[in-house]
Coordinates of C-alpha atoms and ligand atoms in Angstrom, one line a residue:
M1 CA -36.9 45.0 -23.6
K2 CA -37.1 47.8 -21.0
L3 CA -36.1 46.7 -17.6
A4 CA -38.1 48.0 -14.6
K5 CA -36.0 50.2 -12.2
S6 CA -36.0 48.3 -8.9
S7 CA -37.7 49.8 -5.9
R8 CA -35.8 47.3 -3.7
F9 CA -32.2 47.8 -4.9
S10 CA -30.5 51.0 -5.8
P11 CA -27.7 50.8 -8.3
T12 CA -24.2 50.4 -6.9
S13 CA -22.2 53.7 -7.2
G14 CA -19.4 52.1 -9.1
P15 CA -19.3 49.3 -11.7
V16 CA -20.4 45.7 -11.3
V17 CA -17.7 43.2 -12.4
T18 CA -18.3 39.5 -12.9
I19 CA -15.0 37.5 -12.6
V20 CA -15.2 34.0 -14.0
L21 CA -12.3 31.8 -12.8
D22 CA -12.7 29.2 -15.6
G23 CA -12.4 25.7 -14.2
V24 CA -12.1 26.6 -10.5
G25 CA -14.5 24.4 -8.5
I26 CA -14.9 23.5 -4.9
S27 CA -13.9 20.0 -4.2
P28 CA -15.0 18.1 -1.1
R29 CA -11.4 16.5 -1.0
E30 CA -7.9 17.9 -0.4
D31 CA -6.2 15.1 -2.4
G32 CA -5.4 16.3 -5.9
D33 CA -7.1 19.7 -5.4
A34 CA -4.8 22.2 -7.0
V35 CA -7.1 25.0 -5.9
K36 CA -6.6 24.1 -2.2
A37 CA -2.9 23.2 -2.7
A38 CA -2.1 26.7 -4.1
R39 CA -1.1 29.5 -1.9
T40 CA -3.9 32.0 -2.6
P41 CA -4.0 34.5 0.2
M42 CA -6.3 36.9 -1.7
L43 CA -8.9 34.4 -2.7
D44 CA -8.8 32.9 0.8
K45 CA -9.3 36.3 2.4
L46 CA -12.2 37.2 0.0
M47 CA -13.9 33.8 0.7
A48 CA -13.5 34.2 4.4
N49 CA -14.6 37.9 4.7
F50 CA -17.3 38.4 2.2
P51 CA -20.7 36.7 1.6
M52 CA -20.2 33.5 -0.2
T53 CA -22.2 30.6 -1.5
K54 CA -21.7 27.6 -3.8
L55 CA -23.4 27.3 -7.1
L56 CA -24.3 24.2 -9.1
A57 CA -22.5 24.1 -12.4
H58 CA -23.1 20.7 -13.8
G59 CA -25.9 18.4 -14.9
K60 CA -29.5 19.5 -15.1
A61 CA -28.7 22.8 -13.4
V62 CA -27.0 23.8 -16.7
G63 CA -29.3 22.0 -19.2
M64 CA -27.3 18.8 -19.5
P65 CA -29.2 15.5 -19.9
S66 CA -28.3 14.1 -16.4
D67 CA -26.6 15.0 -13.2
E68 CA -23.8 12.6 -14.2
D69 CA -22.8 15.1 -16.9
M70 CA -20.0 17.5 -15.9
G71 CA -20.3 21.2 -16.7
N72 CA -18.4 22.9 -19.4
S73 CA -17.7 26.4 -20.7
E74 CA -20.5 26.5 -23.2
V75 CA -23.4 25.5 -20.9
G76 CA -21.9 27.4 -18.0
H77 CA -21.5 30.7 -19.8
N78 CA -24.9 30.2 -21.5
A79 CA -26.5 29.9 -18.1
I80 CA -24.6 32.8 -16.6
G81 CA -25.4 35.1 -19.5
A82 CA -29.0 34.1 -20.1
G83 CA -30.2 33.9 -16.5
R84 CA -32.2 30.8 -17.3
V85 CA -31.4 27.1 -18.1
F86 CA -32.0 25.9 -21.6
A87 CA -31.9 22.3 -22.8
Q88 CA -28.4 22.1 -24.3
G89 CA -27.0 20.5 -27.4
A90 CA -26.2 17.2 -25.7
K91 CA -29.9 16.9 -24.6
L92 CA -31.4 18.3 -27.8
V93 CA -29.5 15.9 -30.1
A94 CA -30.3 12.9 -27.9
E95 CA -34.0 13.8 -28.0
S96 CA -34.0 14.5 -31.7
I97 CA -32.6 11.0 -32.3
A98 CA -34.9 9.3 -29.9
S99 CA -38.0 11.0 -31.4
G100 CA -36.8 10.4 -34.9
H101 CA -37.1 14.1 -35.6
L102 CA -33.5 14.3 -36.8
W103 CA -34.2 11.9 -39.7
Q104 CA -37.1 13.9 -40.9
G105 CA -35.2 17.2 -41.2
H106 CA -34.1 18.6 -44.6
A107 CA -30.5 18.5 -43.6
W108 CA -30.4 14.8 -42.9
Q109 CA -32.4 14.0 -46.0
E110 CA -30.0 16.1 -48.2
V111 CA -27.0 14.4 -46.7
V112 CA -28.5 10.9 -47.4
A113 CA -29.6 11.9 -50.9
A114 CA -26.1 13.0 -51.8
A115 CA -24.6 9.8 -50.5
K116 CA -27.2 7.7 -52.4
Q117 CA -26.2 9.5 -55.6
G118 CA -22.9 7.8 -55.4
G119 CA -21.1 9.9 -52.9
T120 CA -19.5 8.7 -49.7
L121 CA -21.0 9.8 -46.4
H122 CA -18.3 11.1 -44.0
F123 CA -18.8 11.6 -40.3
L124 CA -16.2 13.8 -38.6
G125 CA -16.1 14.7 -34.9
L126 CA -14.9 14.2 -31.4
F127 CA -14.9 10.5 -30.7
S128 CA -15.9 9.8 -27.0
D129 CA -18.9 9.9 -24.7
G130 CA -17.7 13.0 -23.0
N131 CA -20.9 14.8 -23.9
V132 CA -19.2 18.2 -23.9
H133 CA -18.8 18.6 -27.6
S134 CA -20.2 15.3 -28.9
H135 CA -21.4 11.8 -27.9
I136 CA -20.4 8.6 -29.6
D137 CA -24.0 7.3 -29.3
H138 CA -25.1 10.1 -31.7
L139 CA -22.5 8.9 -34.2
K140 CA -23.6 5.3 -33.9
A141 CA -27.3 6.2 -34.4
M142 CA -26.5 8.1 -37.6
I143 CA -24.3 5.3 -39.0
E144 CA -27.1 2.8 -38.4
R145 CA -29.7 5.0 -39.8
A146 CA -27.6 5.7 -42.9
K147 CA -27.3 1.9 -43.5
Q148 CA -31.0 1.5 -43.0
E149 CA -31.7 4.2 -45.6
G150 CA -29.5 2.5 -48.2
V151 CA -26.3 4.6 -48.0
G152 CA -23.6 2.3 -49.4
K153 CA -20.4 3.9 -48.2
V154 CA -19.5 5.6 -44.9
R155 CA -16.1 6.9 -43.7
L156 CA -15.3 8.0 -40.2
H157 CA -12.8 10.7 -39.2
I158 CA -12.3 10.4 -35.5
L159 CA -10.9 13.0 -33.2
L160 CA -9.4 11.4 -30.1
D161 CA -10.4 13.0 -26.9
G162 CA -8.5 12.4 -23.6
R163 CA -9.8 15.8 -22.3
D164 CA -13.4 15.2 -21.5
V165 CA -12.7 11.5 -20.7
G166 CA -9.6 9.6 -19.4
E167 CA -6.4 11.0 -20.7
T168 CA -5.3 7.7 -22.3
S169 CA -8.7 6.1 -23.0
A170 CA -8.7 6.3 -26.8
L171 CA -8.5 2.5 -27.3
D172 CA -11.4 1.9 -24.9
Y173 CA -13.4 3.7 -27.6
V174 CA -11.7 2.6 -30.7
D175 CA -11.4 -1.2 -30.1
P176 CA -15.1 -1.8 -29.3
F177 CA -16.0 0.5 -32.1
E178 CA -14.1 -1.5 -34.7
A179 CA -15.9 -4.6 -33.5
Y180 CA -19.2 -2.7 -33.8
L181 CA -18.3 -1.7 -37.4
D182 CA -17.4 -5.3 -38.2
G183 CA -20.9 -6.2 -37.2
L184 CA -22.5 -3.6 -39.5
R185 CA -20.4 -4.1 -42.5
S186 CA -22.0 -6.1 -45.3
A187 CA -21.8 -6.6 -49.1
D188 CA -23.7 -3.3 -49.7
F189 CA -22.6 -1.4 -46.6
D190 CA -18.9 -0.4 -46.7
V191 CA -18.0 1.4 -43.4
A192 CA -14.5 2.2 -42.1
V193 CA -12.4 4.6 -40.1
A194 CA -10.5 6.8 -42.6
S195 CA -8.5 9.2 -40.5
G196 CA -8.1 10.8 -37.1
G197 CA -5.8 12.5 -34.6
G198 CA -5.8 14.2 -31.2
R199 CA -8.3 16.9 -30.7
M200 CA -5.7 19.4 -29.6
K201 CA -3.5 18.7 -32.6
I202 CA -5.9 18.8 -35.5
T203 CA -9.2 20.2 -36.5
M204 CA -10.8 21.4 -33.2
D205 CA -9.1 24.8 -32.8
R206 CA -11.3 27.6 -31.4
Y207 CA -11.5 31.4 -31.6
E208 CA -8.8 31.4 -34.3
A209 CA -6.1 30.6 -31.7
D210 CA -4.2 28.4 -34.1
W211 CA -5.5 27.9 -37.6
S212 CA -2.6 25.5 -38.3
M213 CA -4.5 22.9 -36.3
V214 CA -7.4 23.1 -38.7
Q215 CA -5.1 23.0 -41.7
R216 CA -3.5 19.8 -40.4
G217 CA -7.0 18.3 -40.0
W218 CA -8.0 19.4 -43.4
D219 CA -5.0 17.7 -45.0
I220 CA -5.6 14.5 -43.1
H221 CA -9.4 14.2 -43.5
V222 CA -10.0 15.8 -46.9
K223 CA -6.8 15.3 -48.8
G224 CA -5.7 12.0 -47.1
E225 CA -2.3 13.5 -46.7
G226 CA -0.4 12.4 -43.6
R227 CA 1.3 9.5 -42.0
Q228 CA -0.4 6.2 -43.0
F229 CA -1.4 3.3 -40.8
A230 CA -3.4 0.2 -41.3
S231 CA -5.8 1.0 -38.5
A232 CA -6.6 3.6 -35.8
H233 CA -5.4 1.2 -33.2
E234 CA -2.0 0.9 -34.8
A235 CA -1.7 4.7 -35.2
I236 CA -2.5 5.2 -31.5
E237 CA -0.1 2.6 -30.2
T238 CA 2.7 3.7 -32.5
Y239 CA 2.4 7.4 -31.6
R240 CA 2.1 6.6 -27.9
N241 CA 5.3 4.5 -28.0
E242 CA 7.2 7.1 -30.1
L243 CA 6.0 10.3 -28.4
G244 CA 4.6 9.3 -25.0
V245 CA 1.8 11.9 -25.3
I246 CA -1.8 11.7 -24.0
D247 CA -4.7 11.3 -26.4
Q248 CA -5.6 14.9 -27.0
D249 CA -2.1 15.5 -28.3
L250 CA -1.7 12.5 -30.6
P251 CA -0.8 13.6 -34.2
G252 CA -3.0 13.1 -37.1
F253 CA -3.1 9.8 -39.0
V254 CA -4.5 8.5 -42.3
I255 CA -5.8 5.0 -42.7
A256 CA -4.6 3.5 -45.9
K257 CA -4.5 0.2 -47.9
D258 CA -1.7 -0.4 -50.3
G259 CA -0.7 3.2 -50.0
Q260 CA -4.2 4.5 -50.9
P261 CA -6.1 6.5 -48.2
L262 CA -9.4 4.8 -47.4
G263 CA -11.5 7.9 -47.3
K264 CA -10.5 11.2 -48.9
I265 CA -13.3 13.7 -49.1
V266 CA -14.1 14.5 -52.8
D267 CA -16.8 16.1 -55.0
G268 CA -20.2 14.6 -54.5
D269 CA -19.6 13.4 -51.0
A270 CA -21.6 14.4 -47.9
V271 CA -19.9 15.4 -44.7
V272 CA -21.5 15.6 -41.2
F273 CA -19.6 17.3 -38.5
Y274 CA -21.2 15.6 -35.5
N275 CA -20.1 17.8 -32.6
F276 CA -23.0 19.7 -31.2
R277 CA -20.9 22.4 -29.4
G278 CA -19.9 25.3 -31.6
D279 CA -16.6 26.9 -30.4
R280 CA -14.4 24.2 -31.8
A281 CA -16.7 23.4 -34.7
I282 CA -16.7 26.9 -36.4
E283 CA -13.3 26.9 -38.1
I284 CA -13.6 23.5 -39.7
S285 CA -17.2 24.4 -40.8
R286 CA -15.9 27.6 -42.4
A287 CA -13.3 25.7 -44.3
F288 CA -16.0 23.4 -45.7
T289 CA -18.5 26.0 -46.6
E290 CA -16.9 29.4 -47.4
E291 CA -16.3 29.9 -51.2
T292 CA -13.5 32.4 -50.5
F293 CA -11.4 31.4 -47.6
C294 CA -8.1 32.9 -46.4
P295 CA -7.0 31.4 -43.1
F296 CA -4.9 28.7 -44.9
H297 CA -4.4 27.2 -48.3
R298 CA -7.1 24.7 -48.7
G299 CA -6.5 23.6 -52.3
A300 CA -9.5 22.9 -54.5
L301 CA -12.7 23.0 -52.3
P302 CA -14.5 19.7 -52.8
K303 CA -18.2 20.2 -53.6
V304 CA -19.8 18.4 -50.7
T305 CA -23.1 18.4 -48.9
Y306 CA -21.9 19.7 -45.5
A307 CA -24.0 19.6 -42.4
G308 CA -23.2 20.5 -38.8
M309 CA -24.9 18.7 -36.0
M310 CA -26.2 22.2 -35.0
Q311 CA -26.0 25.7 -36.2
Y312 CA -22.9 26.9 -34.4
D313 CA -23.3 30.6 -34.8
G314 CA -26.7 32.3 -34.8
D315 CA -25.3 35.6 -36.1
T316 CA -23.4 34.3 -39.1
K317 CA -25.7 31.4 -39.6
L318 CA -22.9 28.9 -39.7
P319 CA -23.1 26.3 -41.1
P320 CA -26.2 27.0 -43.3
R321 CA -27.2 23.3 -43.2
F322 CA -27.5 21.7 -39.7
L323 CA -29.3 18.6 -38.3
V324 CA -30.7 19.8 -35.0
E325 CA -32.0 23.3 -34.0
P326 CA -29.7 24.8 -31.4
P327 CA -31.2 25.9 -28.1
A328 CA -33.2 29.1 -28.7
I329 CA -31.3 31.3 -26.1
D330 CA -32.9 34.7 -26.2
R331 CA -33.0 37.9 -24.1
T332 CA -29.7 37.4 -22.5
M333 CA -28.4 39.8 -19.8
G334 CA -26.1 41.4 -22.3
E335 CA -29.0 42.2 -24.6
Y336 CA -31.1 43.6 -21.8
L337 CA -28.2 45.8 -20.6
A338 CA -27.5 47.1 -24.2
K339 CA -31.2 47.9 -24.7
N340 CA -31.3 49.7 -21.4
G341 CA -28.4 51.9 -22.2
V342 CA -25.9 50.2 -19.8
S343 CA -22.3 50.3 -21.0
Q344 CA -20.5 46.9 -21.0
Y345 CA -17.0 45.6 -21.3
A346 CA -16.0 42.0 -21.8
I347 CA -12.4 40.7 -21.8
S348 CA -10.5 37.4 -21.9
E349 CA -7.6 35.9 -23.7
T350 CA -8.1 34.1 -27.1
Q351 CA -8.7 30.7 -25.6
K352 CA -11.7 32.0 -23.7
Y353 CA -12.6 35.1 -25.6
G354 CA -15.7 33.6 -27.2
H355 CA -16.8 32.4 -23.8
V356 CA -17.4 35.9 -22.4
T357 CA -18.8 37.2 -25.7
Y358 CA -20.3 34.4 -27.9
F359 CA -21.4 31.9 -25.3
W360 CA -22.3 34.7 -22.9
N361 CA -24.6 36.2 -25.5
G362 CA -26.4 32.9 -26.3
N363 CA -24.1 31.7 -29.1
R364 CA -24.1 34.9 -31.1
S365 CA -20.8 36.3 -32.3
G366 CA -21.9 39.9 -32.7
K367 CA -22.5 42.8 -30.3
F368 CA -26.0 44.1 -29.4
D369 CA -24.9 47.7 -29.5
D370 CA -21.5 48.8 -30.9
A371 CA -21.6 52.1 -29.1
L372 CA -22.2 50.7 -25.7
E373 CA -20.1 47.5 -25.8
T374 CA -16.3 47.0 -25.8
Y375 CA -15.0 43.4 -26.3
V376 CA -11.2 42.9 -25.8
E377 CA -9.2 39.8 -26.7
I378 CA -5.7 39.4 -25.4
P379 CA -3.9 37.0 -27.7
S380 CA -3.1 33.7 -26.0
D381 CA 0.2 32.0 -26.3
V382 CA 0.3 29.0 -28.6
V383 CA 2.2 26.7 -26.3
P384 CA 1.5 23.8 -24.0
F385 CA 0.0 25.7 -21.1
E386 CA 1.8 23.6 -18.4
Q387 CA 4.9 25.6 -19.7
R388 CA 3.2 29.0 -19.2
P389 CA 0.5 28.4 -16.5
W390 CA 0.2 32.1 -15.8
M391 CA -1.1 32.4 -19.4
K392 CA -2.3 36.0 -20.0
C393 CA -3.8 36.7 -16.6
A394 CA -1.5 39.7 -15.9
E395 CA -2.2 41.3 -19.3
I396 CA -5.9 40.8 -18.9
T397 CA -5.8 42.4 -15.5
D398 CA -3.8 45.4 -16.9
A399 CA -6.5 46.1 -19.5
L400 CA -9.4 45.5 -17.1
I401 CA -7.9 47.8 -14.5
A402 CA -7.6 50.5 -17.1
A403 CA -11.2 49.9 -18.2
I404 CA -12.5 50.2 -14.7
R405 CA -10.4 53.4 -14.0
S406 CA -11.7 55.0 -17.2
G407 CA -15.1 55.1 -15.6
Q408 CA -16.7 54.4 -19.0
Y409 CA -18.3 51.1 -18.1
K410 CA -21.1 50.2 -15.7
Y411 CA -20.9 46.4 -16.2
L412 CA -17.7 44.5 -16.8
R413 CA -17.0 40.8 -17.2
V414 CA -13.8 38.8 -17.4
N415 CA -12.8 35.2 -17.9
Y416 CA -9.5 34.0 -16.6
A417 CA -8.6 30.8 -18.4
N418 CA -5.9 29.5 -16.0
G419 CA -7.7 27.0 -13.8
D420 CA -9.3 25.3 -16.8
M421 CA -6.6 25.4 -19.5
V422 CA -3.9 24.3 -17.2
G423 CA -6.2 21.9 -15.4
H424 CA -6.7 20.1 -18.8
T425 CA -3.0 19.4 -19.0
G426 CA -3.3 17.0 -16.0
N427 CA -0.1 18.6 -14.6
F428 CA -0.8 19.2 -10.9
E429 CA 2.2 21.5 -10.2
A430 CA 1.4 23.6 -13.2
A431 CA -2.2 23.9 -12.0
V432 CA -1.0 25.0 -8.6
T433 CA 1.1 27.7 -10.2
A434 CA -1.8 28.7 -12.4
M435 CA -3.9 29.4 -9.3
Q436 CA -1.1 31.3 -7.6
G437 CA -0.7 33.5 -10.7
L438 CA -4.4 34.1 -10.7
D439 CA -4.4 35.1 -7.0
L440 CA -1.8 37.8 -7.7
Q441 CA -4.2 39.3 -10.2
L442 CA -7.1 39.2 -7.9
A443 CA -5.0 41.1 -5.4
R444 CA -4.4 43.8 -8.0
L445 CA -7.9 43.9 -9.4
I446 CA -10.2 43.8 -6.3
P447 CA -8.9 47.0 -4.7
V448 CA -9.4 48.9 -8.0
I449 CA -13.0 47.7 -8.2
L450 CA -13.6 48.8 -4.6
E451 CA -11.9 52.1 -5.1
A452 CA -14.3 52.8 -7.9
G453 CA -17.2 52.1 -5.6
G454 CA -17.9 48.9 -7.4
V455 CA -18.9 45.3 -6.6
A456 CA -17.1 42.2 -7.7
L457 CA -18.8 38.8 -8.2
I458 CA -16.2 36.1 -8.2
T459 CA -17.4 32.8 -9.6
A460 CA -16.6 30.0 -12.1
D461 CA -18.3 28.2 -15.0
H462 CA -17.4 24.6 -13.8
G463 CA -14.7 22.8 -11.9
N464 CA -11.4 21.4 -13.3
A465 CA -8.2 22.4 -11.3
D466 CA -10.1 21.3 -8.1
E467 CA -9.7 17.6 -9.2
M468 CA -6.4 16.8 -10.8
Y469 CA -6.4 13.0 -10.0
E470 CA -8.7 10.3 -11.3
L471 CA -11.3 9.2 -8.8
D472 CA -12.9 5.8 -8.4
K473 CA -16.7 5.3 -8.4
K474 CA -16.9 6.1 -4.7
G475 CA -15.1 9.4 -5.3
N476 CA -11.8 8.4 -3.8
V477 CA -8.5 9.1 -5.5
T478 CA -7.3 6.0 -7.4
R479 CA -3.8 4.9 -6.6
D480 CA -1.8 2.0 -8.1
A481 CA 0.2 -0.5 -6.1
E482 CA 3.0 2.0 -5.8
G483 CA 0.7 4.6 -4.5
R484 CA 0.8 6.6 -7.8
T485 CA -2.2 8.6 -8.9
K486 CA -3.5 9.0 -12.4
A487 CA -3.8 12.5 -13.9
K488 CA -7.3 13.7 -14.6
T489 CA -7.7 16.1 -17.4
S490 CA -11.4 16.6 -17.5
H491 CA -13.9 19.0 -15.8
T492 CA -15.5 18.0 -12.5
L493 CA -19.0 17.7 -11.1
N494 CA -18.2 20.1 -8.3
P495 CA -20.0 23.3 -7.5
V496 CA -18.3 26.6 -8.0
P497 CA -17.8 29.6 -5.6
F498 CA -19.9 32.7 -5.7
V499 CA -18.3 35.5 -3.6
L500 CA -19.9 38.9 -3.4
V501 CA -17.3 41.5 -2.7
S502 CA -18.2 45.2 -2.0
G503 CA -16.5 48.0 -0.2
E504 CA -19.6 49.1 1.6
A505 CA -19.5 48.6 5.4
D506 CA -23.2 48.0 5.5
P507 CA -24.6 46.9 2.1
A508 CA -28.3 47.3 1.5
Y509 CA -28.5 43.7 0.3
K510 CA -27.5 40.3 1.5
L511 CA -27.2 36.8 0.0
R512 CA -30.4 34.8 0.1
D513 CA -30.2 31.6 2.1
D514 CA -33.6 30.2 1.1
L515 CA -32.8 29.0 -2.5
A516 CA -32.8 25.2 -2.5
A517 CA -30.1 24.6 -5.1
P518 CA -28.8 27.8 -6.6
G519 CA -26.8 27.5 -9.8
L520 CA -25.1 29.6 -12.5
S521 CA -28.4 30.7 -13.9
N522 CA -29.1 32.7 -10.8
I523 CA -26.2 35.1 -11.4
A524 CA -27.8 37.2 -14.2
A525 CA -30.7 38.4 -12.1
T526 CA -28.2 39.2 -9.3
V527 CA -26.2 41.4 -11.6
L528 CA -29.4 43.2 -12.8
N529 CA -30.4 43.9 -9.2
L530 CA -27.0 45.2 -8.3
L531 CA -27.3 47.6 -11.3
G532 CA -30.6 48.8 -9.9
Y533 CA -33.0 46.8 -12.1
E534 CA -35.6 44.2 -11.5
A535 CA -34.8 41.1 -13.5
P536 CA -37.3 39.9 -16.1
Q537 CA -40.0 37.7 -14.7
D538 CA -38.8 34.4 -16.2
Y539 CA -35.1 34.8 -15.1
D540 CA -34.1 32.5 -12.4
P541 CA -34.2 34.2 -9.0
S542 CA -31.5 36.6 -7.9
L543 CA -29.0 35.5 -5.2
I544 CA -29.6 38.7 -3.2
V545 CA -32.4 40.2 -1.2
P546 CA -32.6 43.6 0.6
A547 CA -30.7 43.4 3.9
Ligands
2PG1 O1 -11.4 22.7 -24.1 C1 -12.6 22.5 -24.3 O2 -13.1 22.5 -25.4 C2 -13.5 22.1 -23.2 C3 -13.3 20.7 -22.8 O3 -13.7 19.9 -23.8 O4 -13.3 23.0 -22.1 P1 -14.2 24.3 -21.8 O5 -15.6 23.8 -21.7 O6 -13.7 24.8 -20.4 O7 -13.9 25.2 -22.9
MN2 MN1 -14.7 26.6 -18.8
MN3 MN1 -12.3 23.2 -20.0

């Protein structure tokens, strides 16, 4: 994996620093755009005075099935880190179902075999068509196939979304789904929703930010311990009336009849976790598969046949049984740099820590070279982020500045979570504050990079804070009769900025203007060029050419 020294580009004298402003896209509108509404003198100055372009960060440009699919952190950081576009989970699973490949795999057959020996088949996962972590069509295909193959009993554990889809859209999914199940149910096919809850309250924690979420999910899904309701519809309506929270924050619920939970998970059952994306699937998968397990008190571990939709971690091989092969992301920029002796530093706060390490490195949790790489995680607050929109951006900047000044690292990367995590709350004012907090940090960071003779690449993995109001099909902000907007919590389809900041009066390179539709996958080759290397042949082209 030796990289050729470039004859066209000499290495920058100082470090190259990639700054990912998570969830900061460029919207064509002003209305509802917290990025534009924020007072960000530093970012404005950088965008006005340095070479800048827009990069595609959604749809096919990042390996999603269609250009109607918004981007997300996984596919965005995969593309940035790997310098190429790989067909992603959403696409691979849909193809595997369409071709029938999924049903032929060992994992599916073992799951079905367990269920046919008298166990219940449980499906657990994010219940929407957001296509970021899962898709409801995949769930339906598996339920129908299970029935066809003679499975007698199926239970569903549904995590309500409201983060990749409308913030209060849960019943738009649940009601038609109940009707769909009514149509499938028969004397020898018993299928029902057994438990559920909001995705930010139970089960789908990531990067060990808050294991208590997973514990709550475990108690609800596995032990059937939690507040009981007759149906998911009733649970959603009741909690909405009582708490006034949006879907992602609805508490967990257990569906019960005569006080008996409909679908506890017990010895002999099979469990399919049907999310294809890994970050929020790893902790629950560990709880189901690790013999010794410390993060919370699980009680007796039921002996189940557990399968993930994909293998979520290529290093730890978690989970061991999975339905669809994950994208084979190889030879990432991080691996090339490690194998060519380039020292690297990666930093974020907990919520995005895995994005700049695990996703960046092609869904591998380990390092390529312990001696050459430093990964730093600043612990995130465990609070609703609209209450702390600055999150840990100042602490991240403190550490990053120290790392740059140490002179130890030639390539550094950082993810600032603010635009995204606060964008997901749907709170416009908080998102504006998030952007302003971020701008203060850029004003501290950029001069330090330039003093060190370095270059900063400012970009993002997808949009979010750039669209805080729901849009209609034509792309206009929707307003009700009183002129009120509806909060939008999901990512956007907008492109993201790419700003190339250097202190040189006359850099020996310039941005290319001949690439038809540059995207996130063009960043890696650019970084390698700035470090004085030619990118591997099959990497997507660099964004720079000699001046
Ligand atoms: O919070 C998450 O899991 C996703 C949205 O589903 O956001 P991101 O891709 O930015 O991590
Ligand atoms: Mn993101
Ligand atoms: Mn997000």
